[in-house]
Coordinates of C-alpha atoms and ligand atoms in Angstrom, one line a residue:
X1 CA 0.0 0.0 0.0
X2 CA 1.2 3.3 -0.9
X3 CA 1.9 6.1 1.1
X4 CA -1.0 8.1 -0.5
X5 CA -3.5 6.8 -2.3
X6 CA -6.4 8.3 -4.5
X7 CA -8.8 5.6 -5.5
X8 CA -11.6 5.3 -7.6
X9 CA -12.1 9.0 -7.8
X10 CA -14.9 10.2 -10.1
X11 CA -15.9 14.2 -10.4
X12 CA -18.6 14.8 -12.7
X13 CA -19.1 18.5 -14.0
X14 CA -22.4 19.9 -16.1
X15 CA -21.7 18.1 -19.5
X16 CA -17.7 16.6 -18.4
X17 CA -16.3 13.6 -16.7
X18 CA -13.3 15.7 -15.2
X19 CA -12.0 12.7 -13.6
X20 CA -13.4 9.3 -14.6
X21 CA -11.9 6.3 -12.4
X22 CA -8.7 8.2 -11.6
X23 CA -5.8 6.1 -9.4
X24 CA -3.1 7.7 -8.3
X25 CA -0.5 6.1 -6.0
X26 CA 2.2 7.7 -4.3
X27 CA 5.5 7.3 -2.3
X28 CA 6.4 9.0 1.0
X29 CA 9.5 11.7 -0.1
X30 CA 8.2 11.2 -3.4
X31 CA 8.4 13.6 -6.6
X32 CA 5.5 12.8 -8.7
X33 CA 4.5 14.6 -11.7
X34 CA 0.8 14.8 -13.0
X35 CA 0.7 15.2 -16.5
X36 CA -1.9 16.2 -19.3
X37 CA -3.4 18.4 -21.7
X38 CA -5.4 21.5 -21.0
X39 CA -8.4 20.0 -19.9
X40 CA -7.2 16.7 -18.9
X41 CA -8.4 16.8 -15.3
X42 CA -5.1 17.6 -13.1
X43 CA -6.4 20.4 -11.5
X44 CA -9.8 18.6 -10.6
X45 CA -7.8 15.6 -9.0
X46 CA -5.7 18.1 -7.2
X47 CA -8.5 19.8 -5.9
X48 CA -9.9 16.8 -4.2
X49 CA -6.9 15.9 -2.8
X50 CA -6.9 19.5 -1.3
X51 CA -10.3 19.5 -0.3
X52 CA -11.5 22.1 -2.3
X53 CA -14.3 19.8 -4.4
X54 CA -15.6 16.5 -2.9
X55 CA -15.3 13.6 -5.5
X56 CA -18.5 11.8 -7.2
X57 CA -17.2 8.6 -6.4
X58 CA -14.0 7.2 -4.8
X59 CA -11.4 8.0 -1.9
X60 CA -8.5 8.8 -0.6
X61 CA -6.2 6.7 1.8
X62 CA -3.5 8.9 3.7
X63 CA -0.7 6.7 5.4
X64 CA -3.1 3.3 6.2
X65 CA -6.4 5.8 6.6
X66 CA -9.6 6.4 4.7
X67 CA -10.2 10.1 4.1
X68 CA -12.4 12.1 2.1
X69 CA -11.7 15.5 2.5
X70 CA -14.6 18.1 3.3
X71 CA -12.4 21.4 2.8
X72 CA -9.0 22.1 2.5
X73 CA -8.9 22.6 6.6
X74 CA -9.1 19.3 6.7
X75 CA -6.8 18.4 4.1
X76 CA -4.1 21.1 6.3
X77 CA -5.0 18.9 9.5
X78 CA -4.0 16.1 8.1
X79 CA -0.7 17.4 6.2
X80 CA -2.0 18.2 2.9
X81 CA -0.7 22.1 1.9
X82 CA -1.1 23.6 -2.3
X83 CA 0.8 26.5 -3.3
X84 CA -1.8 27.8 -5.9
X85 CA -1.2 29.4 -8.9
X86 CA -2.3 33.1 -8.2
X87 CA -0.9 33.2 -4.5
X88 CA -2.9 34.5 -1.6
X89 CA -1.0 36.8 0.6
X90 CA -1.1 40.3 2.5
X91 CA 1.4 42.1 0.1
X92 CA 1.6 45.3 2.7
X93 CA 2.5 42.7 5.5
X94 CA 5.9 41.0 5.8
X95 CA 6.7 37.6 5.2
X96 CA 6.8 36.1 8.9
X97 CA 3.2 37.9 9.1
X98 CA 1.7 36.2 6.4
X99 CA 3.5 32.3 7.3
X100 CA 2.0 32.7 11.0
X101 CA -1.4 34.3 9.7
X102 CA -3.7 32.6 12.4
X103 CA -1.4 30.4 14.1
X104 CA 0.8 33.3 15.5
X105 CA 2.9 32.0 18.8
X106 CA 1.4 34.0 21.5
X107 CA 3.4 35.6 24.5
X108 CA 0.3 35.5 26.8
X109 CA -2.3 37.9 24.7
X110 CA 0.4 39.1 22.2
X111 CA 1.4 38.1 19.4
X112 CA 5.4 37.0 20.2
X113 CA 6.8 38.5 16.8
X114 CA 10.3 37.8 18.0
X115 CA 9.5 34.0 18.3
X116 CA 7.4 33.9 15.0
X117 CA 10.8 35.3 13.3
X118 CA 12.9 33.0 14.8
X119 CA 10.8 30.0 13.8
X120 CA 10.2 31.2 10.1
X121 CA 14.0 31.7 9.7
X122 CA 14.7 28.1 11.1
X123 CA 12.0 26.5 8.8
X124 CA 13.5 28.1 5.5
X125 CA 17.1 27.4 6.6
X126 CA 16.1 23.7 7.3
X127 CA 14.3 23.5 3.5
X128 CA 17.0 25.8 1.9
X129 CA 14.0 28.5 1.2
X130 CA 16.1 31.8 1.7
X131 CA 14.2 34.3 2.2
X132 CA 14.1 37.6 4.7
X133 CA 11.1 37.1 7.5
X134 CA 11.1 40.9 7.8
X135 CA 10.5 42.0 4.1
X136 CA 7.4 43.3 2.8
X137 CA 5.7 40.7 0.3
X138 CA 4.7 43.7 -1.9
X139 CA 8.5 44.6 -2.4
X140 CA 9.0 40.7 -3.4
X141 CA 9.7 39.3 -7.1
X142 CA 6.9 36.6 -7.7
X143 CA 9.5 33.8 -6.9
X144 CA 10.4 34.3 -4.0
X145 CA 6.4 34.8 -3.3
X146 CA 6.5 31.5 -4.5
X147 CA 9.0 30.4 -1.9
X148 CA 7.0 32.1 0.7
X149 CA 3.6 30.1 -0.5
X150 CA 5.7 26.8 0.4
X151 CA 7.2 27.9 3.4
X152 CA 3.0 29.1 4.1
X153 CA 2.3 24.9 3.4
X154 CA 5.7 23.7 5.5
X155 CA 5.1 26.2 9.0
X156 CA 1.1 24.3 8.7
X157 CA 3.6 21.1 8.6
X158 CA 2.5 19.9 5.3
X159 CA 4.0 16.3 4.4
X160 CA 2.5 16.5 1.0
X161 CA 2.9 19.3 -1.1
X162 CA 0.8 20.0 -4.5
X163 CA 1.9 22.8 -7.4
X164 CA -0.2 23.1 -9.8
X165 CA 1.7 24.5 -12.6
X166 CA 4.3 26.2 -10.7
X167 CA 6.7 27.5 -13.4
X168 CA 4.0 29.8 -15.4
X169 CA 4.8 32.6 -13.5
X170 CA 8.8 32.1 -13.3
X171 CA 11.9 33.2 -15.2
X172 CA 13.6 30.1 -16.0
X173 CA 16.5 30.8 -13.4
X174 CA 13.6 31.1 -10.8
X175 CA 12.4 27.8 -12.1
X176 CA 15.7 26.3 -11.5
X177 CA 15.7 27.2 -7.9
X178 CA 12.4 26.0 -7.7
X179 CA 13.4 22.7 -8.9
X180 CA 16.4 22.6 -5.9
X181 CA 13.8 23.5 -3.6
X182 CA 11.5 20.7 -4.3
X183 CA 14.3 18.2 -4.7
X184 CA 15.0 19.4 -0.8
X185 CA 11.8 18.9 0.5
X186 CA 11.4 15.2 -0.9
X187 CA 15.0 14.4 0.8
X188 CA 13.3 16.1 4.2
X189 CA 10.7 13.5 3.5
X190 CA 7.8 15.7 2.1
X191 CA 5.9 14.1 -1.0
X192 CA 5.5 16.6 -4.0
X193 CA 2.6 16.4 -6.5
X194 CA 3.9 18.4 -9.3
X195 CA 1.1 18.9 -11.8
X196 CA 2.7 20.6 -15.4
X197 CA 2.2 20.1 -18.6
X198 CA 6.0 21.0 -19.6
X199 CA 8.4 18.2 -20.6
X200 CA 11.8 19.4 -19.6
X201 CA 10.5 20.3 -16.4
X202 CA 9.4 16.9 -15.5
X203 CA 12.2 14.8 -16.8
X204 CA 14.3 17.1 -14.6
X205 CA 13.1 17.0 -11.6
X206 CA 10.2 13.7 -11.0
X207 CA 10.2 10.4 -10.6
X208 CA 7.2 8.9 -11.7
X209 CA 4.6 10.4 -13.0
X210 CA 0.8 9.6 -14.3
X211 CA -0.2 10.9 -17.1
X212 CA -4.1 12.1 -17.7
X213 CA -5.8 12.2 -20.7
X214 CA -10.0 13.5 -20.7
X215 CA -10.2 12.4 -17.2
X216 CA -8.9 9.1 -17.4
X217 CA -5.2 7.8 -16.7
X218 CA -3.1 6.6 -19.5
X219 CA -0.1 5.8 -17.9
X220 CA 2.0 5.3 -15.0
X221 CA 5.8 6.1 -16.3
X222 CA 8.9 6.2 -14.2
X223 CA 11.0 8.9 -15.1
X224 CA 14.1 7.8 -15.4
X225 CA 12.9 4.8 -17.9
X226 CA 10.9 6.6 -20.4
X227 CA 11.7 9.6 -22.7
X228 CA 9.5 12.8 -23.8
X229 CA 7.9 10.8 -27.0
X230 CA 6.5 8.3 -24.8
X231 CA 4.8 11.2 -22.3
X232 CA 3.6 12.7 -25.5
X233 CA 1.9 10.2 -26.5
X234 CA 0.5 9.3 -23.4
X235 CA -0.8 12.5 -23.4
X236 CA -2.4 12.9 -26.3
X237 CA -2.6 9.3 -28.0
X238 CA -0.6 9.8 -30.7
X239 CA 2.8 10.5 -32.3
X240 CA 3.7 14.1 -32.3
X241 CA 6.7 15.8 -33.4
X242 CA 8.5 17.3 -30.8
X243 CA 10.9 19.4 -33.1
X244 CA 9.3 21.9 -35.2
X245 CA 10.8 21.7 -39.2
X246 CA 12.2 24.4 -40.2
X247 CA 15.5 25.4 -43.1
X248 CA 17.8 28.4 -42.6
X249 CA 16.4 31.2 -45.0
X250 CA 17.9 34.4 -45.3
X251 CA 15.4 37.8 -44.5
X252 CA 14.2 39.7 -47.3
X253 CA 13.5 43.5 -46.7
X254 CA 12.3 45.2 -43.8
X255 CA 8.4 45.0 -43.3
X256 CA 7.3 46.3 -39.3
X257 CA 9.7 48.9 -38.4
X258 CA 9.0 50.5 -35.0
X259 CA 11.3 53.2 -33.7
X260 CA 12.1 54.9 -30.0
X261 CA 8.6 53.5 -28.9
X262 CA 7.3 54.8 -25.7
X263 CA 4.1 53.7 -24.1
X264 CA 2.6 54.9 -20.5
X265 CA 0.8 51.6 -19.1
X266 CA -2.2 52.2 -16.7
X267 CA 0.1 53.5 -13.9
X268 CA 3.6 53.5 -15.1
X269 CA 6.0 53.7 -18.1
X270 CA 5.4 49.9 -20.0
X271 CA 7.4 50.5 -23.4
X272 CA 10.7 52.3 -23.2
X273 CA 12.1 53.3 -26.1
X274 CA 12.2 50.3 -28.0
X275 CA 13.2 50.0 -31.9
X276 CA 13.1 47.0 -34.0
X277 CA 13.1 46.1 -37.4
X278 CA 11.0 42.7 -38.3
X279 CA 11.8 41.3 -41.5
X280 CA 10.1 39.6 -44.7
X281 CA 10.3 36.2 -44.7
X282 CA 11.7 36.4 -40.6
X283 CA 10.1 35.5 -37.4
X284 CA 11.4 37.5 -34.9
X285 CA 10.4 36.7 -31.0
X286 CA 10.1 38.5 -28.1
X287 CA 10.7 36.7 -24.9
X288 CA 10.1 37.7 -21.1
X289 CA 8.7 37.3 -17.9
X290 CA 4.7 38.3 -18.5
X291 CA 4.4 42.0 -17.7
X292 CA 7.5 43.2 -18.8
X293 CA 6.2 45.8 -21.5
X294 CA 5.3 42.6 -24.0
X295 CA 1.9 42.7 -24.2
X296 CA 1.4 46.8 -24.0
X297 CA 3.9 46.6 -27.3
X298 CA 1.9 44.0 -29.0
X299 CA -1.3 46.8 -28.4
X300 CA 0.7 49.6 -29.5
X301 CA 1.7 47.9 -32.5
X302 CA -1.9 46.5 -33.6
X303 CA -3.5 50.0 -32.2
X304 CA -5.4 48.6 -29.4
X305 CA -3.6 51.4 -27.4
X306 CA -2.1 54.8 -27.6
X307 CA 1.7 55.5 -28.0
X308 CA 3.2 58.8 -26.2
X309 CA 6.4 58.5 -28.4
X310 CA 7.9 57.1 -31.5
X311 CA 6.6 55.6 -34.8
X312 CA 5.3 52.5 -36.2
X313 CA 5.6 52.0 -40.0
X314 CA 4.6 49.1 -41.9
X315 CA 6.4 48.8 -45.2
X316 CA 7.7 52.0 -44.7
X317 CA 4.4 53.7 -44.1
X318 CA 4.1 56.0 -40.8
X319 CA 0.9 54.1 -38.8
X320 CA 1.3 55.5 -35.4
X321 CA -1.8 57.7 -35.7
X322 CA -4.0 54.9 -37.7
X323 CA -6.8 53.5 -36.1
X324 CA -6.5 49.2 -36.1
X325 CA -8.7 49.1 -39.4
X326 CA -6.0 51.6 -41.3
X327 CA -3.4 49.0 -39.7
X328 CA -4.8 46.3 -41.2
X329 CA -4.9 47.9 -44.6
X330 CA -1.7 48.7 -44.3
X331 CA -0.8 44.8 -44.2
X332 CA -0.8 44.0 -40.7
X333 CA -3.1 40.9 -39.0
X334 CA -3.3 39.9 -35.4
X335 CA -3.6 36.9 -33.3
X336 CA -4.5 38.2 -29.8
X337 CA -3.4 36.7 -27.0
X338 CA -6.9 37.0 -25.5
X339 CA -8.6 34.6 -27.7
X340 CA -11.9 34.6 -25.9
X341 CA -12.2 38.2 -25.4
X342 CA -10.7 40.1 -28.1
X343 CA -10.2 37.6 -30.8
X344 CA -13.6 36.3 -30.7
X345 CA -16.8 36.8 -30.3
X346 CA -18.2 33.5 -27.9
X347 CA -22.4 33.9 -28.9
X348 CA -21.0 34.8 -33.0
X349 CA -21.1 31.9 -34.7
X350 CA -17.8 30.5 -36.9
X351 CA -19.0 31.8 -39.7
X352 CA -19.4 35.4 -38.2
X353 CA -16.3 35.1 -36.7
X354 CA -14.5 34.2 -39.3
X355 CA -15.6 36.6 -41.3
X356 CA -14.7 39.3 -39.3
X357 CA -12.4 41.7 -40.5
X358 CA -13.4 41.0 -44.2
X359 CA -17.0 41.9 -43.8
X360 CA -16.2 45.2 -45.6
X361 CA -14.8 43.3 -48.8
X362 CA -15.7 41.4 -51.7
X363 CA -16.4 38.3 -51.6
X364 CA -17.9 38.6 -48.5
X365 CA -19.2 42.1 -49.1
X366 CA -20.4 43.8 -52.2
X367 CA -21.5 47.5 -51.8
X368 CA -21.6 47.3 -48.3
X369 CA -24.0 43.9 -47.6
X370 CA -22.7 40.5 -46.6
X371 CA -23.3 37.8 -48.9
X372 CA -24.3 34.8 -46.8
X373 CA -23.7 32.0 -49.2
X374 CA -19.6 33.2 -50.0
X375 CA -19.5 33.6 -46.0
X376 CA -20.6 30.3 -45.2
X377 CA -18.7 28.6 -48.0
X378 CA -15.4 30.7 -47.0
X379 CA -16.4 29.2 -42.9
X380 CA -16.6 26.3 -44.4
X381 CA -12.8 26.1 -46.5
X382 CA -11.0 27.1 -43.3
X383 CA -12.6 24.9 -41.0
X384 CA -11.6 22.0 -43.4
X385 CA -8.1 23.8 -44.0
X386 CA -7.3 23.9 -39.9
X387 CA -9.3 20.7 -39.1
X388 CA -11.5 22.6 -36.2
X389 CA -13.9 20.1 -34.8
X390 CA -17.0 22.1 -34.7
X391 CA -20.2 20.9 -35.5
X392 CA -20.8 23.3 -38.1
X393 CA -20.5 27.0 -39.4
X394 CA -23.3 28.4 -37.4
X395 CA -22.6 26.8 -34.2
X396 CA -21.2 29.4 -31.7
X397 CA -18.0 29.6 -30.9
X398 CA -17.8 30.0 -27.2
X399 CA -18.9 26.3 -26.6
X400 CA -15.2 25.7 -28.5
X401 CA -12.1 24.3 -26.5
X402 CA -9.3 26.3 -26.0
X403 CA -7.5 24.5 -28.8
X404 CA -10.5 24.7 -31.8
X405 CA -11.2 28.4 -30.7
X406 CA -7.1 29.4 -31.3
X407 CA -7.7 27.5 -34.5
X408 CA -10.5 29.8 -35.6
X409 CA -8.5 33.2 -35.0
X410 CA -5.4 31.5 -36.7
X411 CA -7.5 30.8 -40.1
X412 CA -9.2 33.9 -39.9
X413 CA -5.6 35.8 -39.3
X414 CA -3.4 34.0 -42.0
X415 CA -6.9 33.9 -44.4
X416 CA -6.0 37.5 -44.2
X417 CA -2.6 37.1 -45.9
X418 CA -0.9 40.4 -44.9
X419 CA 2.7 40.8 -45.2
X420 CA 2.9 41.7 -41.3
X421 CA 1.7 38.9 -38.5
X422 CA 1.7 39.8 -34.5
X423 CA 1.3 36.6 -33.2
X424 CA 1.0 37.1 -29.0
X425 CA 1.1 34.0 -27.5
X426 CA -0.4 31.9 -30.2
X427 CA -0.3 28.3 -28.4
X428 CA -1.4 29.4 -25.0
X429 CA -3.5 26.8 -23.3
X430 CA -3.3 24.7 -26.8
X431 CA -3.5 20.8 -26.3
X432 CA 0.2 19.5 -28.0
X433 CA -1.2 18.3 -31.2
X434 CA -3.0 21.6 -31.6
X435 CA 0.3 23.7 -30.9
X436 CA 2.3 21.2 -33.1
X437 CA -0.3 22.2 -36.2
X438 CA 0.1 26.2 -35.3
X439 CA 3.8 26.2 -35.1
X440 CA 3.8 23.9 -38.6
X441 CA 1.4 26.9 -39.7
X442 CA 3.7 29.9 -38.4
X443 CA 6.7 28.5 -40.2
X444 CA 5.3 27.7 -43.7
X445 CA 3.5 31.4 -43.1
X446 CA 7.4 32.5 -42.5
X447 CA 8.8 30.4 -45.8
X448 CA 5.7 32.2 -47.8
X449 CA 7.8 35.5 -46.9
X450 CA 5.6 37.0 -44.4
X451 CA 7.3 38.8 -41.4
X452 CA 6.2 37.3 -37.9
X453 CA 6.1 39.2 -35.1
X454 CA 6.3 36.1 -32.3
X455 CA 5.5 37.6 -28.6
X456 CA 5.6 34.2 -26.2
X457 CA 6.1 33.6 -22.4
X458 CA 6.8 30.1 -23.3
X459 CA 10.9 30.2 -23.9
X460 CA 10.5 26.9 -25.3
X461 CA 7.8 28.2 -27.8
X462 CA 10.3 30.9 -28.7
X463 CA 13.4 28.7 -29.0
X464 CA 11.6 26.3 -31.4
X465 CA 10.4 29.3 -34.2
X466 CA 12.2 32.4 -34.0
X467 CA 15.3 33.2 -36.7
X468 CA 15.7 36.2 -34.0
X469 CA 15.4 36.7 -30.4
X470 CA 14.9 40.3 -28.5
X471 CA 14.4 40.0 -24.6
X472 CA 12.3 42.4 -22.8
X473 CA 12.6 43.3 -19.4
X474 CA 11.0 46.3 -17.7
X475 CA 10.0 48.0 -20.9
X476 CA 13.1 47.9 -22.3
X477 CA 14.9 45.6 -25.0
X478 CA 17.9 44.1 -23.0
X479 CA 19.2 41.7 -26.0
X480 CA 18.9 40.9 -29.4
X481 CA 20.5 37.7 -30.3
X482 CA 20.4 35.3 -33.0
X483 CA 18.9 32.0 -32.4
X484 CA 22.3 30.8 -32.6
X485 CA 23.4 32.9 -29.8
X486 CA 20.4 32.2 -27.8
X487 CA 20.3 29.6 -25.8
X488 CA 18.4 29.1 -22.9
X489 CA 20.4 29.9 -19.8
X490 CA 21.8 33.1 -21.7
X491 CA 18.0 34.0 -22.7
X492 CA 17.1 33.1 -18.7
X493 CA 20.0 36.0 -17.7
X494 CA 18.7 38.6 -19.8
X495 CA 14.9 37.9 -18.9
X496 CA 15.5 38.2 -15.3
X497 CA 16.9 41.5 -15.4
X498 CA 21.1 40.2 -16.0
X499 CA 22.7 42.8 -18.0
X500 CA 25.8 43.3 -20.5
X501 CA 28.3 41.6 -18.1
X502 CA 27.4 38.2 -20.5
X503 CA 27.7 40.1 -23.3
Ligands
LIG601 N1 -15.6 24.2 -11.6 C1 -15.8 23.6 -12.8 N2 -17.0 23.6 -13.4 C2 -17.3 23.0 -14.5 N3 -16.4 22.4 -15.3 C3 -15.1 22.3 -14.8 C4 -14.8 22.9 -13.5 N4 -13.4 22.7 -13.3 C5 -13.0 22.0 -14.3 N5 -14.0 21.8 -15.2 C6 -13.9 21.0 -16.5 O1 -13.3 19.8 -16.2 C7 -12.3 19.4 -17.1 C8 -11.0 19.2 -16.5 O2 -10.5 20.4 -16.1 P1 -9.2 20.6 -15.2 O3 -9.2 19.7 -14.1 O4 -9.0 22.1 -14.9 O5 -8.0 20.2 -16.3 P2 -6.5 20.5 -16.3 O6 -6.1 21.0 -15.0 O7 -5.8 19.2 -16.6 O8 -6.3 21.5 -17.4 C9 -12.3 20.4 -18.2 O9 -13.2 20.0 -19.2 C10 -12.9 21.6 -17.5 O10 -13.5 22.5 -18.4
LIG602 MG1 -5.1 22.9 -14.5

């Protein structure tokens, strides 16, 4: 019998088997990855194990006992702690505050800060968490948050330990440490669930791991005997291509050109001057750490926002002061990172939706009204073309996965055939086979002699397509490297903030 078991566990939603006769068995000390596409039912086993939903069916056994667990207090009680992905803390109190929150050691009626400090510090020095009990969490980078979200689990003596994709929100130097930190807590004894869906991450650092596909498990793999294919196709039940195809080409001439950009975000300056040039038959990509200027570029460029300085020109045409129609005229389509907001409209059908944006053009239009028949026959050829598994052109697209619904704004974008394509994180919360389709799509869009403009948090993403590399970090471009220079532990450097002295 394993240390912890889940058994049986079934979790029905309206119209979805999240978890359908899930078993998971694991080790005391253990590092055990949960794998899976979007969708797959990780987080919804992870929840019941935390307490958060009851399951349908099934149990768990903890160390020899039966448990079902009613909320996550008792889950804590019985040494069950989850670092979640958007972390709950007091970010104008300092750290010790927020480990102690409610279980403060008392000095008769007062709080005994002295003691709570001394305890904190012990507790990270005994997991190799450094961190400084007397910082404000508002001052802190999200890693060490992070850290601080663990320590939260460890001072409520957690002996199991769940992250759910941890690594989303971390430079991959903070990633690293992450990984050191979780090796230490499985040699203190504490079991780690680690629930991602990134390849590299659990080859590095698990040793078994089950793998989840629409609820069910497919496998039970230990790490050190399989390989990434064989996850892959555990996770999706198929071959897919891990590498991306694509020849050396040489650029052409210069299509996006934006120079000395400045852009004031909501409450501070997001774009610094920043000057690029992307390039025909190019994709050039921007990497980063989310919210460092990336995405209030990506707006500035499409016209989704106002610039206070520079100029945008698209084949050499000034279109700073263009509204986003006159931008696309000029040659320029968009594949928002915000699929289900601004890329699409959910209640629109596909038809509508992929019409939009040529509604004012012939075939589609002719002297201003929509011809039905070319629009439904034009729905139709692209949702053959990208394989979306819809049930037809007038159903609406909100009822769409993740996956089908990036398909739709891809068509729609590269139907457009402009010489200029922003693509902001165009895989995002893809299933693999879906993101394996859109990269193939990206490239051949690339060998065509369009100029990409690839904006990704995923450095992997970046790595596979870009003929170029430019790192952001707080507004400002800190490299600009080939892909030959850029490898992934000089790309981590420049997006945590590490300047010239490796260059
Ligand atoms: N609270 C909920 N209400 C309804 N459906 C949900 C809820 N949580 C998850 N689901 C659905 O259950 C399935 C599994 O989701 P989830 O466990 O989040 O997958 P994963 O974490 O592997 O991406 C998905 O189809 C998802 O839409
Ligand atoms: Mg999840």
């Amino acid at each position: 019998m394993a240390f912890l078991e889940m058994i049986d566990i079934v979790k029905r939603f309206p119209g979805v088997l999240a978890n359908d006769h899930v078993n998971l068995a694991v080790e005391q000390g253990e590092i055990h990855a949960v794998m899976g596409e979007n969708g797959a039912g990780k987080s919804t086993l992870m929840a019941i194990l935390y307490g958060l939903h009851a399951p349908d069916e099934g149990y768990i056994r903890l160390d020899g006992k039966t448990e079902i667990f009613r909320s996550p207090i008792d889950a804590i009680e019985r040494g069950v702690g989850m670092v979640h992905q958007s972390f709950k803390l007091f970010e104008s109190l300092t750290v010790w505050e927020n480990i102690v929150y409610r279980r403060e050691p008392r000095r008769g009626l007062f709080i005994d800060a002295k003691a709570a400090q001394r305890q904190v510090a012990e507790l990270a020095a005994r997991y190799g968490l450094p961190i400084d009990p007397i910082a404000r969490v508002g001052t802190l980078p999200v890693g060490v948050r992070q850290r601080l979200e663990i320590l939260k689990a460890l001072y409520r003596h957690a002996r199991i330990l769940i992250l759910d994709e941890p690594t989303a929100v971390l430079t991959p130097g903070e990633a690293v440490s992450l990984f050191e930190v979780i090796r230490n807590l499985a040699v203190n004894g504490c079991t780690v669930l680690l629930v991602t869906h990134k390849l590299n991450e659990v080859m590095a650092v698990s040793d078994r791991i089950t793998v989840l596909r629409d609820g069910k498990v497919t496998d039970r793999l230990v790490t050190a005997e399989t390989n990434p294919t064989e996850i892959v196709r555990a996770m999706t039940g198929r071959n897919v291509l891990l590498q991306v195809g694509k020849t050396a080409r040489p650029a052409g001439e210069i299509r996006l050109e934006v120079k000395h950009l400045v852009v004031d975000g909501r409450n501070r300056r997001a774009v610094d001057d920043v000057s690029f040039a992307l390039r025909s038959g190019e994709i050039l990509g921007i990497a980063g750490v989310a919210g460092n200027g990336q995405s209030e570029l990506v707006e500035a460029i499409v016209g989704l926002w106002p610039t206070d300085g520079g100029a945008i020109l698209v084949d050499g045409k000034d279109v700073t002061a263009l509204p986003i129609a006159g931008r696309r005229d000029a040659g320029m389509s968009y594949i928002a990172e915000d699929r289900s907001r601004t890329a699409s409209a959910g209640t629109a059908s596909a038809m509508d939706n992929l019409a939009l944006g040529f509604h004012r053009r012939r075939p589609i239009a002719v002297h201003g009204l929509l011809n039905l028949r070319e629009m439904r026959g034009w729905a139709r050829t692209l949702i053959r073309k990208f394989d979306i598994r819809i049930a037809g052109e007038t159903t609406p697209v909100g009822t769409l996965s993740g996956g089908n619904l990036q398909k739709i704004v891809i068509a729609r974008e590269l139907a457009h055939d402009a010489p200029v394509l922003i693509a902001e994180q165009p895989t995002r919360g893809v299933d693999v086979g879906a993101i394996e389709f859109i990269h193939a799509e990206l490239v051949a869009e690339r060998d065509r002699g369009h100029a990409i403009l690839l904006v990704s948090a995923e450095l992997s993403e970046i790595m596979a397509l870009s003929d170029r590399i430019i790192v952001m970090f707080e507004g400002r471009i800190v490299a600009s490297l080939t892909r030959a220079e850029a490898d992934e532990a000089t790309l981590g450097l420049y997006m945590a903030g590490g300047r010239k002295e490796a260059a």
